[in-house]
mmCIF file of C-alpha atoms and ligand atoms in Angstrom:
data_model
loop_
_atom_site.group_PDB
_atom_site.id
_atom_site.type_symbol
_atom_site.label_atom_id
_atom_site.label_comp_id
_atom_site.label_asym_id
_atom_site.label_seq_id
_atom_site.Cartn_x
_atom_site.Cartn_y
_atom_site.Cartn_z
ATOM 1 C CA UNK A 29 0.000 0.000 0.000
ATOM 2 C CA UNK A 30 1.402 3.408 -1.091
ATOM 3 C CA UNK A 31 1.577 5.945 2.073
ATOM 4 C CA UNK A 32 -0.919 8.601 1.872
ATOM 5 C CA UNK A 33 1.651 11.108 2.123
ATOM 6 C CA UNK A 34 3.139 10.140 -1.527
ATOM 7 C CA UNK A 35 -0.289 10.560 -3.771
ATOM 8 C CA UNK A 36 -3.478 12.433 -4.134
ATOM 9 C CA UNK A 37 -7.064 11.582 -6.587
ATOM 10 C CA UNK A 38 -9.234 14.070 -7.748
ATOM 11 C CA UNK A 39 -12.539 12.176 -7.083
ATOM 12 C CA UNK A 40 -14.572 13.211 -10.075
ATOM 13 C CA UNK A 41 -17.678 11.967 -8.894
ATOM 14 C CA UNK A 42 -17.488 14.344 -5.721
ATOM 15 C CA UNK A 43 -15.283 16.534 -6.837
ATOM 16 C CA UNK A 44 -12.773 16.300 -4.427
ATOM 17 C CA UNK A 45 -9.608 15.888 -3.657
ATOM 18 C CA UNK A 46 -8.858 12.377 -2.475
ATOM 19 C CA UNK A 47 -6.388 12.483 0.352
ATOM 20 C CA UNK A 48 -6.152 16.139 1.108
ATOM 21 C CA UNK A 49 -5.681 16.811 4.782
ATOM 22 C CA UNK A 50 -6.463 20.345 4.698
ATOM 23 C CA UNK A 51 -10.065 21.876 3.991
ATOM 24 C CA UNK A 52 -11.159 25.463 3.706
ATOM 25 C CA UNK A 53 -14.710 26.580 2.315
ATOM 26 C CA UNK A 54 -15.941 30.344 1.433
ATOM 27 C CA UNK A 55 -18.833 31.743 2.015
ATOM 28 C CA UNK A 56 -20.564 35.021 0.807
ATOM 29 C CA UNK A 57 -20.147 36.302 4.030
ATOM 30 C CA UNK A 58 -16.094 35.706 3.603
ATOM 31 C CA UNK A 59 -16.408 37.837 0.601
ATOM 32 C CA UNK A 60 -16.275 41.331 1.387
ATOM 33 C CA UNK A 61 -15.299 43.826 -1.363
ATOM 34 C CA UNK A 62 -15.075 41.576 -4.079
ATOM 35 C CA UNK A 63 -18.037 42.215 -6.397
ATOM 36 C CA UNK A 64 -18.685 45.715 -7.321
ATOM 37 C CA UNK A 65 -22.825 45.176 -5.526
ATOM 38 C CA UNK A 66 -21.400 45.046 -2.043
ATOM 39 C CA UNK A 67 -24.663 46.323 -0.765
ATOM 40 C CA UNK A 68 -26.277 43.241 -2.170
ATOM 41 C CA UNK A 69 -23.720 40.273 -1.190
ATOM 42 C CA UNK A 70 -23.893 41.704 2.398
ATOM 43 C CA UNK A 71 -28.007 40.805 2.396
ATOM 44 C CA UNK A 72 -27.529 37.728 0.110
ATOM 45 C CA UNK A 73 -25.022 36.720 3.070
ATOM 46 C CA UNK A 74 -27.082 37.556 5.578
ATOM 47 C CA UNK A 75 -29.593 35.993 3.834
ATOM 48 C CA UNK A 76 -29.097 32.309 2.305
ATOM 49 C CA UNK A 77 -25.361 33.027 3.026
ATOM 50 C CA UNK A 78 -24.106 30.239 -0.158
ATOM 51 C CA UNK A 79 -21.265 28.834 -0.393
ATOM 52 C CA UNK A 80 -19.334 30.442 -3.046
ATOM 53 C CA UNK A 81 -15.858 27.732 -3.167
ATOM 54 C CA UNK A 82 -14.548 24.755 -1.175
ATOM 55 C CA UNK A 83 -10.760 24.307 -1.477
ATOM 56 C CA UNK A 84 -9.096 21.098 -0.622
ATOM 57 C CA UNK A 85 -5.634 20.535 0.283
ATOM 58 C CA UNK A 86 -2.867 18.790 0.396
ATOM 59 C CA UNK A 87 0.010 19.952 2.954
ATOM 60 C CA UNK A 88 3.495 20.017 2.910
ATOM 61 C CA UNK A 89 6.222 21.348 4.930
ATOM 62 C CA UNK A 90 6.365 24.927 4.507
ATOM 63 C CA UNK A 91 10.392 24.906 3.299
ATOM 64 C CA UNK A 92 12.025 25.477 -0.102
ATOM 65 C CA UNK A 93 11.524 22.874 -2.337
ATOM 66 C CA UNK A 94 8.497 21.714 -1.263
ATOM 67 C CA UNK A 95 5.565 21.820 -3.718
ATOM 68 C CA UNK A 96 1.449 22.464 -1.982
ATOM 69 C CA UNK A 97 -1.710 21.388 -3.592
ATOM 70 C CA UNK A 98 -5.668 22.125 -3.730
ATOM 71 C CA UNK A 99 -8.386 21.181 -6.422
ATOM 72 C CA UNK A 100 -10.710 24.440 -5.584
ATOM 73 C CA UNK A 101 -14.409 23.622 -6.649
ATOM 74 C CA UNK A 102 -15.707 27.251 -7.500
ATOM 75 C CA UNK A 103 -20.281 26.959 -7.055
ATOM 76 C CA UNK A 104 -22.172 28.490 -9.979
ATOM 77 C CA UNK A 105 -23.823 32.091 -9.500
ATOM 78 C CA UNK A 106 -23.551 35.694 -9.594
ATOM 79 C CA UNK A 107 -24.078 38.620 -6.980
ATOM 80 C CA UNK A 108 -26.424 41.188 -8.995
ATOM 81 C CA UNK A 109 -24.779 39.375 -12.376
ATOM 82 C CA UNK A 110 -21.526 39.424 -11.481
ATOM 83 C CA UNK A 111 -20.152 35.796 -11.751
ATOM 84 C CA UNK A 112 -18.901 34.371 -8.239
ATOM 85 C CA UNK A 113 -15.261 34.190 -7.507
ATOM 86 C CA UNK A 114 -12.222 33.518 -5.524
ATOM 87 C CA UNK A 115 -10.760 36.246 -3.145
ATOM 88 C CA UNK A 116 -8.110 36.212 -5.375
ATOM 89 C CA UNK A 117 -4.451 36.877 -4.533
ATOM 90 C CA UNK A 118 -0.594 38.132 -4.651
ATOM 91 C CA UNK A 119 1.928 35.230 -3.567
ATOM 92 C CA UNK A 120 4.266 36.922 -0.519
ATOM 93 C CA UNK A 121 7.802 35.426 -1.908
ATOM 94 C CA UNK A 122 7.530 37.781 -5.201
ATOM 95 C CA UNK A 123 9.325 34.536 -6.730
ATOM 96 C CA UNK A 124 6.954 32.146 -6.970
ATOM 97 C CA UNK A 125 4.520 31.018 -9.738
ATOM 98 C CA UNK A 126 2.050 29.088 -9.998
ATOM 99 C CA UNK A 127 -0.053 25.995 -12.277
ATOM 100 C CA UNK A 128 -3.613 25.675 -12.696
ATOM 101 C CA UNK A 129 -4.991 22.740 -14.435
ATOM 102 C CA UNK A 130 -8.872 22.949 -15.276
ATOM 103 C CA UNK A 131 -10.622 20.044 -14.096
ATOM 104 C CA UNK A 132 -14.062 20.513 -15.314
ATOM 105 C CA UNK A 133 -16.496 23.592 -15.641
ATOM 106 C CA UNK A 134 -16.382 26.957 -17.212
ATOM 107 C CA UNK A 135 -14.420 29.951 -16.465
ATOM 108 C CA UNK A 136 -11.481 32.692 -16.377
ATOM 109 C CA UNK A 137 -8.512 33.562 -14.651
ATOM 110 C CA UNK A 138 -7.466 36.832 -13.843
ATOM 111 C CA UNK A 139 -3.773 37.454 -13.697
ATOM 112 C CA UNK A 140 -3.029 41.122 -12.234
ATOM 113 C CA UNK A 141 0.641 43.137 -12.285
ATOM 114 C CA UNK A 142 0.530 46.527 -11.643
ATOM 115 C CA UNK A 143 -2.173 48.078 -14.146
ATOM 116 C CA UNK A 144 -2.154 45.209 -16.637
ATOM 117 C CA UNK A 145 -4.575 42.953 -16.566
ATOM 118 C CA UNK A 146 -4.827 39.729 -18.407
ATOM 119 C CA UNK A 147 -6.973 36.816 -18.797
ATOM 120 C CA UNK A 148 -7.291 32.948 -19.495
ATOM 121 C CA UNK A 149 -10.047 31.156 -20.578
ATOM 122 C CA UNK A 150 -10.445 27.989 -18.057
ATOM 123 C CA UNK A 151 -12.140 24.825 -19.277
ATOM 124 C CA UNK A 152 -11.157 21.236 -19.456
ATOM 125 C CA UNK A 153 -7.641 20.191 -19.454
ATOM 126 C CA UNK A 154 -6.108 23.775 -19.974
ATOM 127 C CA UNK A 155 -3.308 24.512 -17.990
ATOM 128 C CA UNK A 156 -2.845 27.917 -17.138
ATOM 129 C CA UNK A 157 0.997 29.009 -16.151
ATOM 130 C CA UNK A 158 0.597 32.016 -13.222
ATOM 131 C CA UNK A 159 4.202 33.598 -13.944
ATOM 132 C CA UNK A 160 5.939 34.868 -10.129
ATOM 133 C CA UNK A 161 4.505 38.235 -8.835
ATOM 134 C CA UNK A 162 0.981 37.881 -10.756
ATOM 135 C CA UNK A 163 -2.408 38.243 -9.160
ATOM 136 C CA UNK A 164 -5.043 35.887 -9.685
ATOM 137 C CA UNK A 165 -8.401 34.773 -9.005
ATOM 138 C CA UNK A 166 -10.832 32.907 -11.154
ATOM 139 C CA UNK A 167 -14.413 33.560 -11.983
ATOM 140 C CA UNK A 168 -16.762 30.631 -13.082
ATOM 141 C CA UNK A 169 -18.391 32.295 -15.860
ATOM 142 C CA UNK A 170 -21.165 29.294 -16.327
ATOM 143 C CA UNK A 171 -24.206 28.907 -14.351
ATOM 144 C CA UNK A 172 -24.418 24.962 -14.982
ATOM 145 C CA UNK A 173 -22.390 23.796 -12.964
ATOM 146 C CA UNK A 174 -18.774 24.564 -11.053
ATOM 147 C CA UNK A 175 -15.330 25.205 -11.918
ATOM 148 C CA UNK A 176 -12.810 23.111 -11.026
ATOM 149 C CA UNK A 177 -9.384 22.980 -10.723
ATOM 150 C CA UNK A 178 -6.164 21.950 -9.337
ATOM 151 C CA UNK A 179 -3.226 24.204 -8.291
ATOM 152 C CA UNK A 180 0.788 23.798 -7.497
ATOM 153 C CA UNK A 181 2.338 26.012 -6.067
ATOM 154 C CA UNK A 182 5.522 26.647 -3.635
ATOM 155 C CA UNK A 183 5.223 25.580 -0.406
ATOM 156 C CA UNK A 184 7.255 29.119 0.624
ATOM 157 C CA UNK A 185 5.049 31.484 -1.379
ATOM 158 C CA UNK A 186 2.553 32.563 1.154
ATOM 159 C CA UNK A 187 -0.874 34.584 -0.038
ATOM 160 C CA UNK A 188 -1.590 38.119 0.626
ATOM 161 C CA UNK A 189 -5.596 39.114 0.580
ATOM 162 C CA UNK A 190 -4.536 42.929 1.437
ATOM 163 C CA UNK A 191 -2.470 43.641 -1.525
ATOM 164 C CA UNK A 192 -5.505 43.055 -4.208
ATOM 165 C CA UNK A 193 -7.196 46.386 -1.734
ATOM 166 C CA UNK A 194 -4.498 48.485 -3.452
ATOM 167 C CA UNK A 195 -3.481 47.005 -6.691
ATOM 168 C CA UNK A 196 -6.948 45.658 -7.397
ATOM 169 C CA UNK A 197 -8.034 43.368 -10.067
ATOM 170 C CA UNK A 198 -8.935 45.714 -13.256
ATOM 171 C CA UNK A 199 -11.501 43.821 -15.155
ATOM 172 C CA UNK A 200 -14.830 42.229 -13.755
ATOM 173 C CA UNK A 201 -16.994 39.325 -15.097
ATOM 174 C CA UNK A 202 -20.534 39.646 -15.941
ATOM 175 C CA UNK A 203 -23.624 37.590 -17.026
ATOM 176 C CA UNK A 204 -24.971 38.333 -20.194
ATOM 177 C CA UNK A 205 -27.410 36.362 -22.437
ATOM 178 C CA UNK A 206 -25.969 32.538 -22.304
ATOM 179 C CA UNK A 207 -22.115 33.875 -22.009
ATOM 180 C CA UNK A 208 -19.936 36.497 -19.895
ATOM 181 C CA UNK A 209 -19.026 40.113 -20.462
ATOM 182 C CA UNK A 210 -15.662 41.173 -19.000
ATOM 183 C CA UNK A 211 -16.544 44.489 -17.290
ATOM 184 C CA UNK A 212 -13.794 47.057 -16.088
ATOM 185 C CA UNK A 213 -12.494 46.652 -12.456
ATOM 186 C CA UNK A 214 -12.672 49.829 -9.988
HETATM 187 C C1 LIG B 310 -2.891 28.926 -4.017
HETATM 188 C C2 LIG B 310 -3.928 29.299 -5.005
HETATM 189 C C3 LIG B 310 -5.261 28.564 -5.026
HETATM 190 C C4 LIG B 310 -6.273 29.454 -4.281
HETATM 191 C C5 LIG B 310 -7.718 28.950 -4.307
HETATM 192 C C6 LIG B 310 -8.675 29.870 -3.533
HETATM 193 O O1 LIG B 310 -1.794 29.775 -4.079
HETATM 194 O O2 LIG B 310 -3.759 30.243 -5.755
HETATM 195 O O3 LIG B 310 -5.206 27.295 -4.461
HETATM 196 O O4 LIG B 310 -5.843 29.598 -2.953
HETATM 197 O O5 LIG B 310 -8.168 28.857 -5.632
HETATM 198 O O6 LIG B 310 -8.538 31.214 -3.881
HETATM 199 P P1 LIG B 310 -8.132 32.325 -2.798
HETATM 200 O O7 LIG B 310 -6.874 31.821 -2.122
HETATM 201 O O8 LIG B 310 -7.883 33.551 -3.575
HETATM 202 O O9 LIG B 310 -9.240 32.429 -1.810
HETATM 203 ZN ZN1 LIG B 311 -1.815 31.428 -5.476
#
């Protein structure tokens, strides 16, 4: 039998991440000044409160070298028509990168560096490359179901939530028709 510590699944059926010791789940109420209808996602979270993503991870030691994972399942819906998201962030070491490789679902990835913005279409099997001292959060542009997707990442990089207050993502993702419109930030 192979130690637990040397392998992860993604359980496609739940979409989960088989063998993760580490779980973290975000609710509307965690999201505070991330869509531009604040007004509204403090009453929808005082409201039904949803849950907006469930992360699932996979610890390491937190030394050079080593390598962390999570498959983040990101729930369908919007707040006013603006898709749901990640917080999004900015990796502390400014020398670490990141991989993303789309599991299932629709979406985008916004990558953020000073007043560029720029974006990557997430569905199945594309692997998105987050180069060192990018931004990013993803947006699940589809209402049928979640996005879903695995990241790697250094286990020294760290995440900052404060940065993205000053240096803020600049574009936004809204529902229109059957498809998205990407919006301009703030
Ligand atoms: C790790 C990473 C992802 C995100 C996850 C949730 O560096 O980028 O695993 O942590 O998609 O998003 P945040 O962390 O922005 O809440
Ligand atoms: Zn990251």
């Amino acid at each position: 039998k192979i130690p637990a510590g040397f392998f992860t699944a993604f359980d496609r059926q739940n979409s989960l991440l088989y063998n993760a010791d580490d779980y973290e789940e975000r609710k509307l109420s965690d999201l505070q000044g991330c869509f531009v209808a604040e007004e509204i996602r403090h009453q929808m979270a005082l409201q039904e409160n949803k849950t907006v993503y469930r992360v699932y991870k996979k610890t390491a030691p937190l030394v050079a070298g080593e390598l962390l994972q999570a498959v983040t399942v990101l729930f369908p819906g919007t707040v006013n028509g603006e898709f749901f998201m990640t917080r999004g962030h900015y990796h502390i070491h400014p020398k670490c990168a990141e991989i993303f490789f789309c599991l299932g679902g629709r979406g985008l990835l916004l990558l953020q560096k000073g007043n560029e913005t720029k974006w990557v279409e997430m569905k199945p099997d594309v692997i998105a490359y987050i180069p060192a001292g990018w931004g990013h959060r993803t947006v699940n542009t589809s209402l049928a179901g979640p996005l879903v997707f695995i990241a790697f990442w250094p286990a020294v990089a760290g995440q900052n939530y404060q940065r993205r207050l000053k240096e803020p993502f600049g574009k936004r993702v809204f529902q229109a028709d059957r498809s998205y419109v990407i919006g301009d930030g703030d």
